[in-house]
mmCIF file with all atom_site columns, C-alpha atoms and ligand atoms in Angstrom:
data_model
loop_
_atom_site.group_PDB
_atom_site.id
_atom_site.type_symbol
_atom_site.label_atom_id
_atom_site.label_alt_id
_atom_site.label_comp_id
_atom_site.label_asym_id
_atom_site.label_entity_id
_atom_site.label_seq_id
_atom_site.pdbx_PDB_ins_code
_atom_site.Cartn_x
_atom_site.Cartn_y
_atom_site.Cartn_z
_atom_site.occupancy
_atom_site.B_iso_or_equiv
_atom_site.pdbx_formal_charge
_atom_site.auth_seq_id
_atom_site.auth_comp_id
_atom_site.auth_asym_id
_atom_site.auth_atom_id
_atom_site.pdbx_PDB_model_num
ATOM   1   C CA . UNK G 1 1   ? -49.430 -2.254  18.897 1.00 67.00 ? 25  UNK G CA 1
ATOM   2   C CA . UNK G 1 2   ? -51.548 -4.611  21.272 1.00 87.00 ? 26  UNK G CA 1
ATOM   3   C CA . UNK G 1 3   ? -54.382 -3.748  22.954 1.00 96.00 ? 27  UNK G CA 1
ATOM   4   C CA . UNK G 1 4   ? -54.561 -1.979  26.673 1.00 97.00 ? 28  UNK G CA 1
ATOM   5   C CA . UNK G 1 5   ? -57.092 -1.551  28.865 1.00 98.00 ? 29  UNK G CA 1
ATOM   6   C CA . UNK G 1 6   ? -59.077 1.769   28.018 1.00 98.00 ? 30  UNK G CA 1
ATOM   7   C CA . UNK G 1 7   ? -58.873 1.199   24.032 1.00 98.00 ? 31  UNK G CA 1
ATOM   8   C CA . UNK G 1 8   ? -61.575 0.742   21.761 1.00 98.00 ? 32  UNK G CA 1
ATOM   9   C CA . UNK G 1 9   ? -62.482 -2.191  20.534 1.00 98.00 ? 33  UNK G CA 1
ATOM   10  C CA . UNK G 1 10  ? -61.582 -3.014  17.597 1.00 98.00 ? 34  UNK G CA 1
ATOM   11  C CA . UNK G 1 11  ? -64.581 -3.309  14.736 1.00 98.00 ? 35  UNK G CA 1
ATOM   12  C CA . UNK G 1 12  ? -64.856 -6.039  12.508 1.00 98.00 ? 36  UNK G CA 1
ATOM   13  C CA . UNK G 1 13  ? -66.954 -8.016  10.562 1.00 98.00 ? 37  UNK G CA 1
ATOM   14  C CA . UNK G 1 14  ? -67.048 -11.801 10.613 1.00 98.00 ? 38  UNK G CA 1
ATOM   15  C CA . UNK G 1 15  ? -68.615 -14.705 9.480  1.00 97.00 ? 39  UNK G CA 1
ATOM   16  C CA . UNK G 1 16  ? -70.273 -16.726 12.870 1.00 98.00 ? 40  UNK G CA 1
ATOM   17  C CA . UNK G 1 17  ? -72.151 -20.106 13.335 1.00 97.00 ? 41  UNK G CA 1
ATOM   18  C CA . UNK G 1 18  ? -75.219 -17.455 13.327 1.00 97.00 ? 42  UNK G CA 1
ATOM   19  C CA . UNK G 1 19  ? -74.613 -15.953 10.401 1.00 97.00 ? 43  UNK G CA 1
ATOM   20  C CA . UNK G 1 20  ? -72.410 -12.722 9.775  1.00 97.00 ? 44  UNK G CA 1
ATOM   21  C CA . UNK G 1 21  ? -72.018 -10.155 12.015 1.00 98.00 ? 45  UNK G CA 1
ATOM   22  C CA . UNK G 1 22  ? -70.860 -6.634  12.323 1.00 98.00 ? 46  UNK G CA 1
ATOM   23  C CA . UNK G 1 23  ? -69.098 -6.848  16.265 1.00 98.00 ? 47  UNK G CA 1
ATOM   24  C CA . UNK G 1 24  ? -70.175 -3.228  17.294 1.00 98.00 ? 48  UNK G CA 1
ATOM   25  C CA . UNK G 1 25  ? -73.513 -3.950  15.916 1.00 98.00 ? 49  UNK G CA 1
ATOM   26  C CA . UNK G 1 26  ? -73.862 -7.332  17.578 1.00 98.00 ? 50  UNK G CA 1
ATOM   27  C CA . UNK G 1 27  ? -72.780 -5.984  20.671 1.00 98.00 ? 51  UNK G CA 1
ATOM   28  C CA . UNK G 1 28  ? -75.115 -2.841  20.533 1.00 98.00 ? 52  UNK G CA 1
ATOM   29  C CA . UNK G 1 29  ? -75.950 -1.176  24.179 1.00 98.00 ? 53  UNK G CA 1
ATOM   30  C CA . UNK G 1 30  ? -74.827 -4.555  25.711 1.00 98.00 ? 54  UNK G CA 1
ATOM   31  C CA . UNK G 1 31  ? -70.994 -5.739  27.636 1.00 98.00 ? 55  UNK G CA 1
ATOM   32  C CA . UNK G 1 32  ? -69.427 -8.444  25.833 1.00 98.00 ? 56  UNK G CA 1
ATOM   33  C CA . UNK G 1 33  ? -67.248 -11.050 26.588 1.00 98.00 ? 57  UNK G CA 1
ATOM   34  C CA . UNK G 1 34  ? -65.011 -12.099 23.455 1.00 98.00 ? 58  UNK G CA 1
ATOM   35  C CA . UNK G 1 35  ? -62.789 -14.855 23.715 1.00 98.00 ? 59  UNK G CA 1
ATOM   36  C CA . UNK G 1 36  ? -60.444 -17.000 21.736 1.00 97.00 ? 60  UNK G CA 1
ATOM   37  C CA . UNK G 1 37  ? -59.460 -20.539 21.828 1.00 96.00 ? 61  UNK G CA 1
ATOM   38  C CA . UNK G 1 38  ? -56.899 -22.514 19.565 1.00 96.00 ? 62  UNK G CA 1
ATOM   39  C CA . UNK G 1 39  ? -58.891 -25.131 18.178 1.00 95.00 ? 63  UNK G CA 1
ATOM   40  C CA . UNK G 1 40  ? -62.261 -27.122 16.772 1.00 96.00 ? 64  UNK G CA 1
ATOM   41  C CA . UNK G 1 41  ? -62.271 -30.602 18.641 1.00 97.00 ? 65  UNK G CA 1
ATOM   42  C CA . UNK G 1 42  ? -59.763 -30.047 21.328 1.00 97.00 ? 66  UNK G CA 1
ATOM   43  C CA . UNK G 1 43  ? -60.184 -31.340 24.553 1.00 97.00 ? 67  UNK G CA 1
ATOM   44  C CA . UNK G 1 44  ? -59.948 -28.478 27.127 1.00 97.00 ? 68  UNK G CA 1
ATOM   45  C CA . UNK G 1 45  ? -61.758 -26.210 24.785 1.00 98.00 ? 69  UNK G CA 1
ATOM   46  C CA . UNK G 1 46  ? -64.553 -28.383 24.288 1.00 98.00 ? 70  UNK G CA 1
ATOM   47  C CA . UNK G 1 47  ? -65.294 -28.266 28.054 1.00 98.00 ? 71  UNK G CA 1
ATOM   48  C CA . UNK G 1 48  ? -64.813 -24.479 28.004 1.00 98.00 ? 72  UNK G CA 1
ATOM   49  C CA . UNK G 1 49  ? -67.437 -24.217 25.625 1.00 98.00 ? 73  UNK G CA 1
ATOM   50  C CA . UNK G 1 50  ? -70.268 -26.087 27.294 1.00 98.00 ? 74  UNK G CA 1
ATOM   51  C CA . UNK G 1 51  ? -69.276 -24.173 30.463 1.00 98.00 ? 75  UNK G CA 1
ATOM   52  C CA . UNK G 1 52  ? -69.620 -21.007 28.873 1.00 98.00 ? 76  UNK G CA 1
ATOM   53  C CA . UNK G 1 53  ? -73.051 -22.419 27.462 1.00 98.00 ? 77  UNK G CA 1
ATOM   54  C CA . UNK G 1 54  ? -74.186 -23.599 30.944 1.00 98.00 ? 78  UNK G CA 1
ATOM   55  C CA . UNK G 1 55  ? -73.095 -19.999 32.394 1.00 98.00 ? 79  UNK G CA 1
ATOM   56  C CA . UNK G 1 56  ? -75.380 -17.791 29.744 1.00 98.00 ? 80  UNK G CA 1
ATOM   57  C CA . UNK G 1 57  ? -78.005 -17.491 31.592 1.00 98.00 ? 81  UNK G CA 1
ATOM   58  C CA . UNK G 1 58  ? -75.280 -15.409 34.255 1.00 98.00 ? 82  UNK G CA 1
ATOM   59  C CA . UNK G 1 59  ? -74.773 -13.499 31.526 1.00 98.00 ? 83  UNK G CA 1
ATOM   60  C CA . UNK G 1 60  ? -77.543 -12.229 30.287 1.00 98.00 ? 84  UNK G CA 1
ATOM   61  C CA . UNK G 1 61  ? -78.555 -11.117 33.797 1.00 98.00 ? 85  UNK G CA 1
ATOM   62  C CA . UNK G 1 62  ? -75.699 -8.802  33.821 1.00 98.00 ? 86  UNK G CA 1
ATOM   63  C CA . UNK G 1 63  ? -76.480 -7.656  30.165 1.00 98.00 ? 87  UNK G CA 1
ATOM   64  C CA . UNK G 1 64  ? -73.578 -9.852  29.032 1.00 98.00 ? 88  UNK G CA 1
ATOM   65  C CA . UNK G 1 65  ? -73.091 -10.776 25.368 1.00 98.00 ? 89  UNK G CA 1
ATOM   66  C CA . UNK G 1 66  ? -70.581 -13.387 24.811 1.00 98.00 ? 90  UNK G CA 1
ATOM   67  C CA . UNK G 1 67  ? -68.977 -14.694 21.962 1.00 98.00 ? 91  UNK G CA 1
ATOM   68  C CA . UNK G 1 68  ? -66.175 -17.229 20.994 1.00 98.00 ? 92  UNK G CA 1
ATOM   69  C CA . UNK G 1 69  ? -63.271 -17.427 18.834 1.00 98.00 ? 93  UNK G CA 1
ATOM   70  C CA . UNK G 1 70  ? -61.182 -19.686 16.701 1.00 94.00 ? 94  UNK G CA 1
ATOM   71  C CA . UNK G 1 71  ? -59.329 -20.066 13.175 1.00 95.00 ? 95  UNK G CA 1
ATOM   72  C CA . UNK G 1 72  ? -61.284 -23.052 12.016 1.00 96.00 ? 96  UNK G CA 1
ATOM   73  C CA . UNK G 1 73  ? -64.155 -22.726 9.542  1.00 96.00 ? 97  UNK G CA 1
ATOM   74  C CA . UNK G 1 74  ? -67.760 -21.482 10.829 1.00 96.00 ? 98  UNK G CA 1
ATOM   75  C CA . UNK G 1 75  ? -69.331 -25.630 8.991  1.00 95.00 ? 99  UNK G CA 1
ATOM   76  C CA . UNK G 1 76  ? -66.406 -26.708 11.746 1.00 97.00 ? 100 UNK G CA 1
ATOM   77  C CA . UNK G 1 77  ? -67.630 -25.147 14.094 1.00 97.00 ? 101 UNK G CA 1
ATOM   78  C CA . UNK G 1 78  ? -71.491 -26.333 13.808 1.00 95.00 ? 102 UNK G CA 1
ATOM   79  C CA . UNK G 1 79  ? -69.970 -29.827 13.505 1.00 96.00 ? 103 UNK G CA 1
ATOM   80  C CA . UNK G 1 80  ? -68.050 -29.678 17.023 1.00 97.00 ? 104 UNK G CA 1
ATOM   81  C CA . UNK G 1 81  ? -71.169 -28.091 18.499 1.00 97.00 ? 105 UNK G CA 1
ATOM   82  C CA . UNK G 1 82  ? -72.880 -31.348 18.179 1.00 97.00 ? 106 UNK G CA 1
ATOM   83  C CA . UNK G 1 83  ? -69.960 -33.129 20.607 1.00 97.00 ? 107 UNK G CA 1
ATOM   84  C CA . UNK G 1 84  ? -70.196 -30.472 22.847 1.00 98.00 ? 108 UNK G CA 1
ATOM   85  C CA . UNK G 1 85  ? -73.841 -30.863 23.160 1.00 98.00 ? 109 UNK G CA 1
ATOM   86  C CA . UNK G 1 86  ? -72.788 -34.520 23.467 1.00 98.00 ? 110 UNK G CA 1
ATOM   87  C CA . UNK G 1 87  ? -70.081 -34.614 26.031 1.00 98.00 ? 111 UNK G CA 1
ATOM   88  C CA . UNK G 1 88  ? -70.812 -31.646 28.028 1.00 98.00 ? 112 UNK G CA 1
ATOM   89  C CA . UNK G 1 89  ? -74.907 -31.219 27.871 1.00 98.00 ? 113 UNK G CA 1
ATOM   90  C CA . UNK G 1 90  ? -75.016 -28.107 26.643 1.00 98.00 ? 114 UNK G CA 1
ATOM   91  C CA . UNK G 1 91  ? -75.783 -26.769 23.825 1.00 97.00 ? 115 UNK G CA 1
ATOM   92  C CA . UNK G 1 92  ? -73.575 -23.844 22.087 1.00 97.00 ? 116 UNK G CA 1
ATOM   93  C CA . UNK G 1 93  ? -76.033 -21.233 22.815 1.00 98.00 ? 117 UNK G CA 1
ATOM   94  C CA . UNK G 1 94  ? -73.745 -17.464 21.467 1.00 98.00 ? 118 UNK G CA 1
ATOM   95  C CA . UNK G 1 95  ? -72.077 -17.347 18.375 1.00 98.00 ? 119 UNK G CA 1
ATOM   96  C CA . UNK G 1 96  ? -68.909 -18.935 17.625 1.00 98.00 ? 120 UNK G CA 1
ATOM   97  C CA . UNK G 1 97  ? -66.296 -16.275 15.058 1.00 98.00 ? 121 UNK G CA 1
ATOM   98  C CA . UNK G 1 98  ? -64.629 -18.164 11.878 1.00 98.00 ? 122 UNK G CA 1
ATOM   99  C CA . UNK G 1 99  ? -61.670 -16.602 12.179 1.00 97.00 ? 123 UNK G CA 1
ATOM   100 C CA . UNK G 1 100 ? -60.093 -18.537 9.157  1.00 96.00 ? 124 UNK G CA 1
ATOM   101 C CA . UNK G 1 101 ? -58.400 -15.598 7.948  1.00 96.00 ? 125 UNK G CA 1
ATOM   102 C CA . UNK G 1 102 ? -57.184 -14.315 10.870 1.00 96.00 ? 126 UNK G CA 1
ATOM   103 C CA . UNK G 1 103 ? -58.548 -10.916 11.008 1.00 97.00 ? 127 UNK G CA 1
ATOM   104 C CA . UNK G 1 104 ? -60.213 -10.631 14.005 1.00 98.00 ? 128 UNK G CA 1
ATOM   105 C CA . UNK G 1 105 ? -57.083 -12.868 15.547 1.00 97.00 ? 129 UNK G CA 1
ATOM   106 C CA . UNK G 1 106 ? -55.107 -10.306 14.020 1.00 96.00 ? 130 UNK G CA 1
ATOM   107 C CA . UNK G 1 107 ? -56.503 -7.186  15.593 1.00 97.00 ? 131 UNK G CA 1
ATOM   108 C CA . UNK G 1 108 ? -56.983 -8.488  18.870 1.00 98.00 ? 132 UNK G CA 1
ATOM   109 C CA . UNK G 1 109 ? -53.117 -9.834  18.624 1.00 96.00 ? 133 UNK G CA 1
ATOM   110 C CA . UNK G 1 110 ? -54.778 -13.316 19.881 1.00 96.00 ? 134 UNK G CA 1
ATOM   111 C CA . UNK G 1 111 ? -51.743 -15.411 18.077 1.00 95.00 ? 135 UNK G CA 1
ATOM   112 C CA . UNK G 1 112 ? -48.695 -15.275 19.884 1.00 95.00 ? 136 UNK G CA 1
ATOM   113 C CA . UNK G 1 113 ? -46.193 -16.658 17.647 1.00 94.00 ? 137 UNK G CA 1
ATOM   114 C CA . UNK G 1 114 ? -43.748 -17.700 20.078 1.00 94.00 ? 138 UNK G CA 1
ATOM   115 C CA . UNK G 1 115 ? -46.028 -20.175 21.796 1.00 94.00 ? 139 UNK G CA 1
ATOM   116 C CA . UNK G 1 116 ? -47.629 -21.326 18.294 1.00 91.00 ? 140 UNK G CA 1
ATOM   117 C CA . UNK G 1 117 ? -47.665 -19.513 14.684 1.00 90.00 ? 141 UNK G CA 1
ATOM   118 C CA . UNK G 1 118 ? -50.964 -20.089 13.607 1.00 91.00 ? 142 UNK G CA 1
ATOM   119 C CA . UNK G 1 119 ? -53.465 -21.009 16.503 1.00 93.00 ? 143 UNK G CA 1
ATOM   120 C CA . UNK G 1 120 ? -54.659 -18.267 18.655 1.00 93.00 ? 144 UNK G CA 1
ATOM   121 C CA . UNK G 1 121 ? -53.695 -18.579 22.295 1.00 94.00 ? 145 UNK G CA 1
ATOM   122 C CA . UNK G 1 122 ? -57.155 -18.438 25.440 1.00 97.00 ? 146 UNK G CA 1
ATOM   123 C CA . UNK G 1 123 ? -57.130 -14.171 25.271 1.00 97.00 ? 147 UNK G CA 1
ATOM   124 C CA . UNK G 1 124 ? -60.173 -13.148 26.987 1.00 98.00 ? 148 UNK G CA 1
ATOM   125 C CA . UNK G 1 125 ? -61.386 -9.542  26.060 1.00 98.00 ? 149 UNK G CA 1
ATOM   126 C CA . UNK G 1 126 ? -64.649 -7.603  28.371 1.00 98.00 ? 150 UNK G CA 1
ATOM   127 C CA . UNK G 1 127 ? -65.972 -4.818  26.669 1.00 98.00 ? 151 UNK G CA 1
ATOM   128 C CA . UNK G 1 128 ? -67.967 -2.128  28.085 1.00 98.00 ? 152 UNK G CA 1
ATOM   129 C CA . UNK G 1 129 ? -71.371 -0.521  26.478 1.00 98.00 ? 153 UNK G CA 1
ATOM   130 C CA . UNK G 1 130 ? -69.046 2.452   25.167 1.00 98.00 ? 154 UNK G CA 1
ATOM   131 C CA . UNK G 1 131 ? -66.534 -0.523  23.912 1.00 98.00 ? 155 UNK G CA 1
ATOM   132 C CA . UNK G 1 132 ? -63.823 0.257   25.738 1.00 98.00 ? 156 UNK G CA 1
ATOM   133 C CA . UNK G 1 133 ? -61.691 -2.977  26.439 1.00 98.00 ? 157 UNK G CA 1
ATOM   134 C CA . UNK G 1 134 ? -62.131 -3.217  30.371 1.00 98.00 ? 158 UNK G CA 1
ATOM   135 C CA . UNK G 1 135 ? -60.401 -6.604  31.191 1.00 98.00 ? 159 UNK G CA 1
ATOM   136 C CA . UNK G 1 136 ? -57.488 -8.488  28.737 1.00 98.00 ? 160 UNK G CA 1
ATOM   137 C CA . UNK G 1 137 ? -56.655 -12.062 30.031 1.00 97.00 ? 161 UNK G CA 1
ATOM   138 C CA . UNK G 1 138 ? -54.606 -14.420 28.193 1.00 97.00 ? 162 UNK G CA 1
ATOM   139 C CA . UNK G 1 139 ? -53.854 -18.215 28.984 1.00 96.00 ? 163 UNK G CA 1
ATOM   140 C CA . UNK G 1 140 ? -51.922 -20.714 27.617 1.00 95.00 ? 164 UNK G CA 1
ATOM   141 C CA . UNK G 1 141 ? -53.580 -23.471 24.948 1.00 94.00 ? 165 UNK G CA 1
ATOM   142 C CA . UNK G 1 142 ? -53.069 -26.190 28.036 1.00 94.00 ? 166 UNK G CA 1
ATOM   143 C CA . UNK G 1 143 ? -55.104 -24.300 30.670 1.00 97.00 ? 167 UNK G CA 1
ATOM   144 C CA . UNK G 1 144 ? -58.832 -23.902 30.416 1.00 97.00 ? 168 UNK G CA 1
ATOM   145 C CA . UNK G 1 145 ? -59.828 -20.947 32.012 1.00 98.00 ? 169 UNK G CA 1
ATOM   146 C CA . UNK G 1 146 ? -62.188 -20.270 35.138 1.00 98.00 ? 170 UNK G CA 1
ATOM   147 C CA . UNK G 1 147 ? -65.924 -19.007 33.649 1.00 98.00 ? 171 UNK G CA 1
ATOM   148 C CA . UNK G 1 148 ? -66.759 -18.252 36.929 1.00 98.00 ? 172 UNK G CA 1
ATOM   149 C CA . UNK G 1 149 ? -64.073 -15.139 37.465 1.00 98.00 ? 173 UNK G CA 1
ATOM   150 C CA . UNK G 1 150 ? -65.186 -13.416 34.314 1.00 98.00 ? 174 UNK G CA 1
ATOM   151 C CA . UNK G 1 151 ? -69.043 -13.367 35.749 1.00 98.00 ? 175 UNK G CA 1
ATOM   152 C CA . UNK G 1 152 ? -66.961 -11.838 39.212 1.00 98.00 ? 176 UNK G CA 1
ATOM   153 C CA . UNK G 1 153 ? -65.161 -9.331  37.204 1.00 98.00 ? 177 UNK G CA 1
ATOM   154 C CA . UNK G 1 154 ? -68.210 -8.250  35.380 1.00 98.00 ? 178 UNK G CA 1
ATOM   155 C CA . UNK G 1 155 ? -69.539 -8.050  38.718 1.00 98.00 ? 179 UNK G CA 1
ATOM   156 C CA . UNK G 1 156 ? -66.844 -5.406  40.059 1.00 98.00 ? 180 UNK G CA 1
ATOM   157 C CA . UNK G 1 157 ? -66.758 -3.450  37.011 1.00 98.00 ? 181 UNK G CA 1
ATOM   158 C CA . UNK G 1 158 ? -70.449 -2.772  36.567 1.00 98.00 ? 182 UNK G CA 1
ATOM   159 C CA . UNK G 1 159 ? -70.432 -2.104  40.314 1.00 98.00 ? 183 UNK G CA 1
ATOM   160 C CA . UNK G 1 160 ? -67.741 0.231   39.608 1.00 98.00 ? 184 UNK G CA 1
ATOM   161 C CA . UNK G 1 161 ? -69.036 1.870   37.277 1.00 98.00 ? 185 UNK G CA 1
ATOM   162 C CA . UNK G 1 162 ? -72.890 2.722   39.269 1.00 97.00 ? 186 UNK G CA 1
ATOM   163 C CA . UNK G 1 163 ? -71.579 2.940   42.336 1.00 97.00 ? 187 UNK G CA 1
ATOM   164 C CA . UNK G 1 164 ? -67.660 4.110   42.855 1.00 97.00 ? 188 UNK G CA 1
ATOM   165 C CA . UNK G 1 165 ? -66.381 1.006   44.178 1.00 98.00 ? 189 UNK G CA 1
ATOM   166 C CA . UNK G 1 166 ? -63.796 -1.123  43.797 1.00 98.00 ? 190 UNK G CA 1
ATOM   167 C CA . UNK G 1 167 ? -63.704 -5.156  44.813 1.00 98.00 ? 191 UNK G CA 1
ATOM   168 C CA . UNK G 1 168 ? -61.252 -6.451  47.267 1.00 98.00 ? 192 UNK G CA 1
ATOM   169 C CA . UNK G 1 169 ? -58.572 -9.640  47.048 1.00 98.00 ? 193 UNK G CA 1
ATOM   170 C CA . UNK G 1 170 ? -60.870 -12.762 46.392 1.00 98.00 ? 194 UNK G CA 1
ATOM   171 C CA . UNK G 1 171 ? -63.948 -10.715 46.479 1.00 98.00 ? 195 UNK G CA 1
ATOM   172 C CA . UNK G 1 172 ? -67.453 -12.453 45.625 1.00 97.00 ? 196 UNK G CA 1
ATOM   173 C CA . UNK G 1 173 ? -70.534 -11.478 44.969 1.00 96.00 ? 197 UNK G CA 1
ATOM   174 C CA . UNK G 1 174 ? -72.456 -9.996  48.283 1.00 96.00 ? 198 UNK G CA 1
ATOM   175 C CA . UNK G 1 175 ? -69.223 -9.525  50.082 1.00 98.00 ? 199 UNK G CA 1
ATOM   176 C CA . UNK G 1 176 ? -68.265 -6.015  51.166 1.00 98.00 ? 200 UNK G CA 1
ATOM   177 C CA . UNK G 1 177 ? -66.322 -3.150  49.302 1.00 98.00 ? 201 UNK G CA 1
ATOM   178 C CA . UNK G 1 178 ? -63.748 -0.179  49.317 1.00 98.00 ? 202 UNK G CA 1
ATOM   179 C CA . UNK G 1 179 ? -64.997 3.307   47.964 1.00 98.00 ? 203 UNK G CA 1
ATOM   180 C CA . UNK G 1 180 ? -62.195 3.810   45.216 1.00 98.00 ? 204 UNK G CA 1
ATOM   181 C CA . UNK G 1 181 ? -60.044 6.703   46.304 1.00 96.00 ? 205 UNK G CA 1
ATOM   182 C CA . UNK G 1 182 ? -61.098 9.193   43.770 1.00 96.00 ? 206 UNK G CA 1
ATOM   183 C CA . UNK G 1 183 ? -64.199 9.914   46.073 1.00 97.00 ? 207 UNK G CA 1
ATOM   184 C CA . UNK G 1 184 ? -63.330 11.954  48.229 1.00 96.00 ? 208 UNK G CA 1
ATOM   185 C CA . UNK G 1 185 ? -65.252 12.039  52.241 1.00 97.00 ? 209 UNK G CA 1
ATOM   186 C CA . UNK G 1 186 ? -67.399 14.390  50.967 1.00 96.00 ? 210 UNK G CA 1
ATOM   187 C CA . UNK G 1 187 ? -68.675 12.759  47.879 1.00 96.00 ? 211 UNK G CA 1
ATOM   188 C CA . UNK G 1 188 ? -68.816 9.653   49.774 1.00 97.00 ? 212 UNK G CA 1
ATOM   189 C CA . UNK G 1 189 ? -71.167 10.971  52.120 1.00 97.00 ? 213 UNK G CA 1
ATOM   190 C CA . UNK G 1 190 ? -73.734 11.412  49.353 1.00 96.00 ? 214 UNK G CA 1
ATOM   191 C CA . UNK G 1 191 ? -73.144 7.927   47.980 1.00 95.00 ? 215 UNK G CA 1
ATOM   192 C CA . UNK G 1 192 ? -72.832 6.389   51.326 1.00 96.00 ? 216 UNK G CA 1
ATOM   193 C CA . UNK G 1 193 ? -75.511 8.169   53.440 1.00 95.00 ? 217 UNK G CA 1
ATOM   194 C CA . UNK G 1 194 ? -75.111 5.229   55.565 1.00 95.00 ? 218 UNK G CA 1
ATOM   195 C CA . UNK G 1 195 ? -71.163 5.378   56.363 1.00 96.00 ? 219 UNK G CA 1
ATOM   196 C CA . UNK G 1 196 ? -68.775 3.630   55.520 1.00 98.00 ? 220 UNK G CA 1
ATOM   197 C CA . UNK G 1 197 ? -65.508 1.801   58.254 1.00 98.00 ? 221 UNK G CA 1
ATOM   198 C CA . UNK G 1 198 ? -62.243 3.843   57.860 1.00 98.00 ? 222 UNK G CA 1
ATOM   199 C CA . UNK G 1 199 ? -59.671 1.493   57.888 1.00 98.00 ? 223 UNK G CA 1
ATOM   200 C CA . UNK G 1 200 ? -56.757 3.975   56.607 1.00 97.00 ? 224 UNK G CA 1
ATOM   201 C CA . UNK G 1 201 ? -57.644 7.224   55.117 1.00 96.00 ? 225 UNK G CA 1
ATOM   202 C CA . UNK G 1 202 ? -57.519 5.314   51.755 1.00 96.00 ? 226 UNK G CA 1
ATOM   203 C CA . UNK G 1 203 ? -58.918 2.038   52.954 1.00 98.00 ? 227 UNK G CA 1
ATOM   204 C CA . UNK G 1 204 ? -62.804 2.618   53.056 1.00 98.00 ? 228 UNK G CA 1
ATOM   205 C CA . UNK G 1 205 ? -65.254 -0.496  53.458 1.00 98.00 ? 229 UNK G CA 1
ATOM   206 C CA . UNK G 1 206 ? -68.527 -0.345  52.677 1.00 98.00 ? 230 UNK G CA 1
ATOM   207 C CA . UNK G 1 207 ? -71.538 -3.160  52.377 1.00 97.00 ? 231 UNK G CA 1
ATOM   208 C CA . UNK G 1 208 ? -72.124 -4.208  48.500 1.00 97.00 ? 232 UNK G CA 1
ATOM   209 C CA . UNK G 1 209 ? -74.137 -1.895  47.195 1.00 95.00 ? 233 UNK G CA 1
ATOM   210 C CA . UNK G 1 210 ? -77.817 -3.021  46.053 1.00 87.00 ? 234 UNK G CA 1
HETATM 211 C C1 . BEZ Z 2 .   ? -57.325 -28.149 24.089 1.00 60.90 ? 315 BEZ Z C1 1
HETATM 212 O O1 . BEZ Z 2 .   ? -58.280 -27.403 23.905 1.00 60.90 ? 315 BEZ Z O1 1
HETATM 213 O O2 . BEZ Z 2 .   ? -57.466 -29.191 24.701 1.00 60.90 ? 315 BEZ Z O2 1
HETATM 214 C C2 . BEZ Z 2 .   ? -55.967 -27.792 23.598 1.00 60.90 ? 315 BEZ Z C2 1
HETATM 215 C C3 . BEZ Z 2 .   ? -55.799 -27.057 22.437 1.00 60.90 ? 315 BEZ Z C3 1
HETATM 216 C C4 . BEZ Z 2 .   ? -54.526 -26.771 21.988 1.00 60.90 ? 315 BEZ Z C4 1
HETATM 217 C C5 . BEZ Z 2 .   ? -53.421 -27.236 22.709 1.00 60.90 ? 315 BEZ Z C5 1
HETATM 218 C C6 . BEZ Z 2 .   ? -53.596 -27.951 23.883 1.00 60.90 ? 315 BEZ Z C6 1
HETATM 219 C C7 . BEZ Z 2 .   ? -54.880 -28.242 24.327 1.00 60.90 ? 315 BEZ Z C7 1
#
């Protein structure tokens, strides 16, 4: 069965371009962003990759460990890192899984046989510090995906999860918030000694919380 939001994540071991790892270990107390994508020396993915390299500083400000994905060989890997250093000015700066055998693939049901048997498809996995799965994304090989939205959803979740809010449509960083209905008034008044605007019952707005 595929993974939902809420499950563990899986375990696994796996040969990187730093080395082996055990994923649980390597994540430790930290979120983590794993992601897939379906090929060394591919155009769209070799831009993702120096994006995600430009954006690490983001995430390690947020406690963010991220790591990449693909079925080619970890010597493959270090090769392409040297054109993505090259064409996008960044260096590959997390680890990059050889997912030759397609274990970790496999587990995270990243091949999706329909659009191709072997290559694994742009799934996008955060994890939490208890490893639950909190977000599952998947795009199609063509479509190189937005960097930016997974720092903005790690964003709403860890504010979520200190301070009992949830983010609004097209919500960024700074903007305001909605107490998530499980609160009730009087809980919120503790949270929110400074009120909050009732736009329904259910509809609370707050400023971002600090
Ligand atoms: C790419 O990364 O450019 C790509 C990979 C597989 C299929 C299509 C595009």
């Amino acid at each position: 069965m595929s993974l939902r939001i809420g499950d563990t994540a899986p375990d696994f071991d796996a040969d990187t371009t730093e080395g082996r790892i055990n994923f649980h270990k390597w994540l430790g107390d930290s979120w983590g962003v794993l992601f897939s994508h379906p090929k060394d020396f591919t155009p769209v993915c070799t831009t993702e990759l120096g994006e995600a390299a430009r954006l690490k500083p983001e995430f390690d400000k947020r406690d963010v460990k991220i790591i990449g994905l693909s079925v080619d060989p970890a010597d493959s890997h270090s090769k392409w890192a040297d054109d993505i250093k090259e064409t996008q000015g960044h260096a590959l700066n997390f680890p990059l899984i050889a997912d030759s055998d397609r274990a970790v693939s496999g587990l995270y049901d990243m091949i999706h046989p329909n659009a191709d048997n072997t290559l694994t498809v742009r799934s996008v996995f955060i994890i939490d510090p208890n490893k639950k799965v909190r977000l599952i994304l998947t795009y199609p090989a063509s479509t190189g995906r937005n960097f930016d939205e997974l720092l903005r959803v790690v964003d709403s979740l860890q504010l979520t999860d200190k301070h009992s809010v949830a983010t609004p449509v097209n919500w960024k960083s700074g903007q305001d918030v909605i107490i998530v209905p499980s609160l009730n008034d009087e809980a919120a008044k503790q949270k929110f000694p400074g009120g909050w605007k009732t736009v329904k019952p259910y509809l609370r707005v707050v400023p971002q919380p600090k």
